[in-house]
PDB file of C-alpha atoms in Angstrom:
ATOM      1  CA  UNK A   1      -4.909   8.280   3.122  1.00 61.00           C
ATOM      2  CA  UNK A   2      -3.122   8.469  -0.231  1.00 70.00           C
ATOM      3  CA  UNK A   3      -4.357   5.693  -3.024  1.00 77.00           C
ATOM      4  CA  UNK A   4      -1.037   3.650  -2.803  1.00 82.00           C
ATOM      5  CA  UNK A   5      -1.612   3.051   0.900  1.00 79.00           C
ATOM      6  CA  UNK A   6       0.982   5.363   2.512  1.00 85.00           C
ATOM      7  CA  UNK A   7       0.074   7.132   5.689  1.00 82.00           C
ATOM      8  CA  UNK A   8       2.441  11.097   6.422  1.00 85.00           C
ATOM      9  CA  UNK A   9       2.139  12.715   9.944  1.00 85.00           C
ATOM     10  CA  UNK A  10       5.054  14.384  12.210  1.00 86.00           C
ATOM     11  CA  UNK A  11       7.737  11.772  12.865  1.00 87.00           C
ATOM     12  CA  UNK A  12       9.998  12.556  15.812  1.00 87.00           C
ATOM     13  CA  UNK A  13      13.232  10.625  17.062  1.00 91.00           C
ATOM     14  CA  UNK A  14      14.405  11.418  20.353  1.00 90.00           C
ATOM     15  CA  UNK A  15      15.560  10.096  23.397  1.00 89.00           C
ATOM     16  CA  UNK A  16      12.458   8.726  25.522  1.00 85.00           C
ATOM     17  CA  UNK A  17      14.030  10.950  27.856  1.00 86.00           C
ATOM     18  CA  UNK A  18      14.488  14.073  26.027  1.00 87.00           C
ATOM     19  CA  UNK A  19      10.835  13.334  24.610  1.00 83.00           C
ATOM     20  CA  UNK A  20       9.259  13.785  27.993  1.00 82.00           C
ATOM     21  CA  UNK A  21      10.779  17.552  28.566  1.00 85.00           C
ATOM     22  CA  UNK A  22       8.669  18.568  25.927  1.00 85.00           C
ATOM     23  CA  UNK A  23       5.245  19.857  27.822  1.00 83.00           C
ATOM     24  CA  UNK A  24       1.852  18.983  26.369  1.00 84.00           C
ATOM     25  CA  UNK A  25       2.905  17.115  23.841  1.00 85.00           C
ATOM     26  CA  UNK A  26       0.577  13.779  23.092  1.00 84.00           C
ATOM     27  CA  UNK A  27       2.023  11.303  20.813  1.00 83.00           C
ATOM     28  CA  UNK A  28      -0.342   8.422  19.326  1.00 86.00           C
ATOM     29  CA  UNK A  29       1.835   6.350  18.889  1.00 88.00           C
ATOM     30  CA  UNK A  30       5.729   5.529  20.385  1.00 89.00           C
ATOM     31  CA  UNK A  31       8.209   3.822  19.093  1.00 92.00           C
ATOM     32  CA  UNK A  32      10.913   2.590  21.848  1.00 92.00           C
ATOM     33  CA  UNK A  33      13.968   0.678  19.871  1.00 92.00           C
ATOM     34  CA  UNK A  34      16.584  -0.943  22.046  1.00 90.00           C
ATOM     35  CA  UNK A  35      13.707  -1.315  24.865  1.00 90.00           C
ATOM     36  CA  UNK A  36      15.686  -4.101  26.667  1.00 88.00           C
ATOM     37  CA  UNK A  37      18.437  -1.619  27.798  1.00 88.00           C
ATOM     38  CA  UNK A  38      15.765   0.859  29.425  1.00 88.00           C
ATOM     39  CA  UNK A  39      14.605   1.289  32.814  1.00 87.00           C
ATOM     40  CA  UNK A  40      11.382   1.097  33.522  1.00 89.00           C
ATOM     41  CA  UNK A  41      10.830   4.126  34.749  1.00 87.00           C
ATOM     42  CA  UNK A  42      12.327   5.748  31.125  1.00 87.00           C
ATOM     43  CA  UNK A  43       9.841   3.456  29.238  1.00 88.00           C
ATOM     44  CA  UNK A  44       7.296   4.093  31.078  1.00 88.00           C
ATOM     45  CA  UNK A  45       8.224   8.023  30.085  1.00 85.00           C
ATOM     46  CA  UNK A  46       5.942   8.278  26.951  1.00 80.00           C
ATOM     47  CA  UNK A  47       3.287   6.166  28.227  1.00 80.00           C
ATOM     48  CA  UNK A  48       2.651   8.723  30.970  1.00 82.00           C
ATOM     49  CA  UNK A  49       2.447  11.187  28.123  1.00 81.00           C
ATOM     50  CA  UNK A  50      -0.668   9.643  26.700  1.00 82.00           C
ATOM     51  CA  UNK A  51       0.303   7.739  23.830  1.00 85.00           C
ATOM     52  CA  UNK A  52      -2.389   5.584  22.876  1.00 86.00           C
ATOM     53  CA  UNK A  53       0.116   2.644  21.162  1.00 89.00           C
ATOM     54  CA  UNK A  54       3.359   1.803  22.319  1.00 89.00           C
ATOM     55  CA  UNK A  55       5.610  -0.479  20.595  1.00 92.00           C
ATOM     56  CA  UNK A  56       8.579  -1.903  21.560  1.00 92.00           C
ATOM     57  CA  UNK A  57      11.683  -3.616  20.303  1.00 92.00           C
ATOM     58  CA  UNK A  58      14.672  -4.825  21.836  1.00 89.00           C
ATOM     59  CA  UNK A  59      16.414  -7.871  22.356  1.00 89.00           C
ATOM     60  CA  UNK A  60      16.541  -9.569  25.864  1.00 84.00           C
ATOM     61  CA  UNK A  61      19.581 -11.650  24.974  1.00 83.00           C
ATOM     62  CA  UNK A  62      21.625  -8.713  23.996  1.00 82.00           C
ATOM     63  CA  UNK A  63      22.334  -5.801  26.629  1.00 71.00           C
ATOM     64  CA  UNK A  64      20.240  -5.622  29.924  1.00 72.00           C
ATOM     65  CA  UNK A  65      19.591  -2.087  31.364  1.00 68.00           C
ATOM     66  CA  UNK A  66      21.674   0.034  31.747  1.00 67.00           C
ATOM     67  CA  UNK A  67      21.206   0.550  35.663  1.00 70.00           C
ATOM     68  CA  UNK A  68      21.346  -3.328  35.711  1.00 71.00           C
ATOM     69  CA  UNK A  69      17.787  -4.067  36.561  1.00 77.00           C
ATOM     70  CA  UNK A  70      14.875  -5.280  34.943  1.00 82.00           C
ATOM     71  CA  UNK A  71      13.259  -3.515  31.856  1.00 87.00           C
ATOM     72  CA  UNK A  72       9.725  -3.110  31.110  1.00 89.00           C
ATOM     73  CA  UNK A  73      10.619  -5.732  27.995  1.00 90.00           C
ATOM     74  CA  UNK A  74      11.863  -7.795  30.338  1.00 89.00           C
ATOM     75  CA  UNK A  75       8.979  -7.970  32.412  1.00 91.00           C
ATOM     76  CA  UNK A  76       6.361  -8.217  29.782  1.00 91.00           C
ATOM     77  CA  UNK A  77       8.613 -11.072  28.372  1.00 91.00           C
ATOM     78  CA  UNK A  78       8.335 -12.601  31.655  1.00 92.00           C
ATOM     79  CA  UNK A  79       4.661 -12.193  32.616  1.00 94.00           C
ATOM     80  CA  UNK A  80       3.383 -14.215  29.035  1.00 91.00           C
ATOM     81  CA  UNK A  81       0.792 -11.178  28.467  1.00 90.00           C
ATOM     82  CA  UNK A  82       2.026  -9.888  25.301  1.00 88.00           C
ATOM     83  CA  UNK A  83       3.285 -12.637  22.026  1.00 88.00           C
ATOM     84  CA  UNK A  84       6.932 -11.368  21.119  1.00 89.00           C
ATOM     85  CA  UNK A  85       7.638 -11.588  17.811  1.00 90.00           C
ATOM     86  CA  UNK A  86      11.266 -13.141  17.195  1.00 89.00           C
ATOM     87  CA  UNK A  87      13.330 -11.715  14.181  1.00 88.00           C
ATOM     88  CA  UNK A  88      14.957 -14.400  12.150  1.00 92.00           C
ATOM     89  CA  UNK A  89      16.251 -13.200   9.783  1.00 93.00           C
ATOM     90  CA  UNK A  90      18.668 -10.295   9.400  1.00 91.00           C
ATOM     91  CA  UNK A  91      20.923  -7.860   7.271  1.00 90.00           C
ATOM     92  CA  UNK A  92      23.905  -6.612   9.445  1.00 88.00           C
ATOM     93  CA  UNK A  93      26.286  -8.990  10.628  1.00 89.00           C
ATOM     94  CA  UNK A  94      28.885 -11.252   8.558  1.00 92.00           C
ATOM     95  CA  UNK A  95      27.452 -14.718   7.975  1.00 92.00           C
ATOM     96  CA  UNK A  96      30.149 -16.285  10.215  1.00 93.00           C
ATOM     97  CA  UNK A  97      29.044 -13.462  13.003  1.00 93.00           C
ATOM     98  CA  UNK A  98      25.367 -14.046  12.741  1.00 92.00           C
ATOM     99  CA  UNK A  99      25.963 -18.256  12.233  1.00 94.00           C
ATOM    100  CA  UNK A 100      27.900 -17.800  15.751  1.00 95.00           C
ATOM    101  CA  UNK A 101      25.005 -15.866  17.453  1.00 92.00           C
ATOM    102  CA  UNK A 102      22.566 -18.221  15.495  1.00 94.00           C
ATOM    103  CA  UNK A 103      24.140 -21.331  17.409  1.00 95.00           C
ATOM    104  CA  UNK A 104      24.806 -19.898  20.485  1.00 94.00           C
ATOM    105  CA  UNK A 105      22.084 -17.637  21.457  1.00 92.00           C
ATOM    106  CA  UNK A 106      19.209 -18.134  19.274  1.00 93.00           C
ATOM    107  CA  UNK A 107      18.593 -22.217  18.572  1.00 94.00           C
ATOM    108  CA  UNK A 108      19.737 -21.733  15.380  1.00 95.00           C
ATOM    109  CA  UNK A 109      16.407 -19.684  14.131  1.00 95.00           C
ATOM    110  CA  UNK A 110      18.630 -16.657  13.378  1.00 93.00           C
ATOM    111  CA  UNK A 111      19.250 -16.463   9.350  1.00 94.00           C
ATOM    112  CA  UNK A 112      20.912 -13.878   6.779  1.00 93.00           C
ATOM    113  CA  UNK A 113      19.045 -12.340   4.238  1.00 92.00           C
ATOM    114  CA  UNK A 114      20.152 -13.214   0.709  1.00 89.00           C
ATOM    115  CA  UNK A 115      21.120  -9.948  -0.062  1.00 87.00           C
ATOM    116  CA  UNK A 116      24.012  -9.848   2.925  1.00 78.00           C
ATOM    117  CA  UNK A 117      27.479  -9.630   0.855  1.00 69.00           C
ATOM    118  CA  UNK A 118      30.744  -9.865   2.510  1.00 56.00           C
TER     119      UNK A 118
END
């Protein structure tokens, strides 16, 4: 590892679909962003593949899958084994937007960051 901490390796983004029609391929570690709107079947894709650490993100009070049932996030949500870890604060939406969503969908825990300019 460098001295100033920074870690380089082979970064692929892909569809978790498109990543599993590539043979032989082990990845350490997967990264699966909107997880919420996956089956489980697709998210259970690179697991299958051997990755040793799989991370992932989503929202469950934003989109559901797809297909309309449940999502491995979902489930793990459900079953209390793994601590989710709850974004509060963020850098996209208007202030008005995010106070909205804030109120309505997130007991008032969701924040802008100070940087957010309209």
């Amino acid at each position: 590892m460098p001295s100033d901490g920074t870690l380089s390796g082979t970064v692929y983004v892909e569809t978790v679909y498109s990543a599993a029609l590539v043979p032989g391929r082990k990845l350490p570690r997967v990264v699966v962003d909107e997880a919420s709107q996956l089956t489980i079947a697709g998210t259970l894709l690179p697991i299958m593949q051997g990755a040793e650490q799989v991370v992932l993100l989503g929202d469950d009070r934003q989109l559901s899958s797809v297909t309309g049932g449940r999502s491995l996030f979902d489930e793990l949500l459900a079953s209390k084994l793994v601590k989710p870890k709850f974004l509060r604060e963020q850098f996209r939406m208007h202030p008005e937007v995010a106070a909205f969503s804030s109120q309505h969908f997130y007991d008032h825990q969701l924040t802008c960051h100070p940087s957010w300019k309209s």
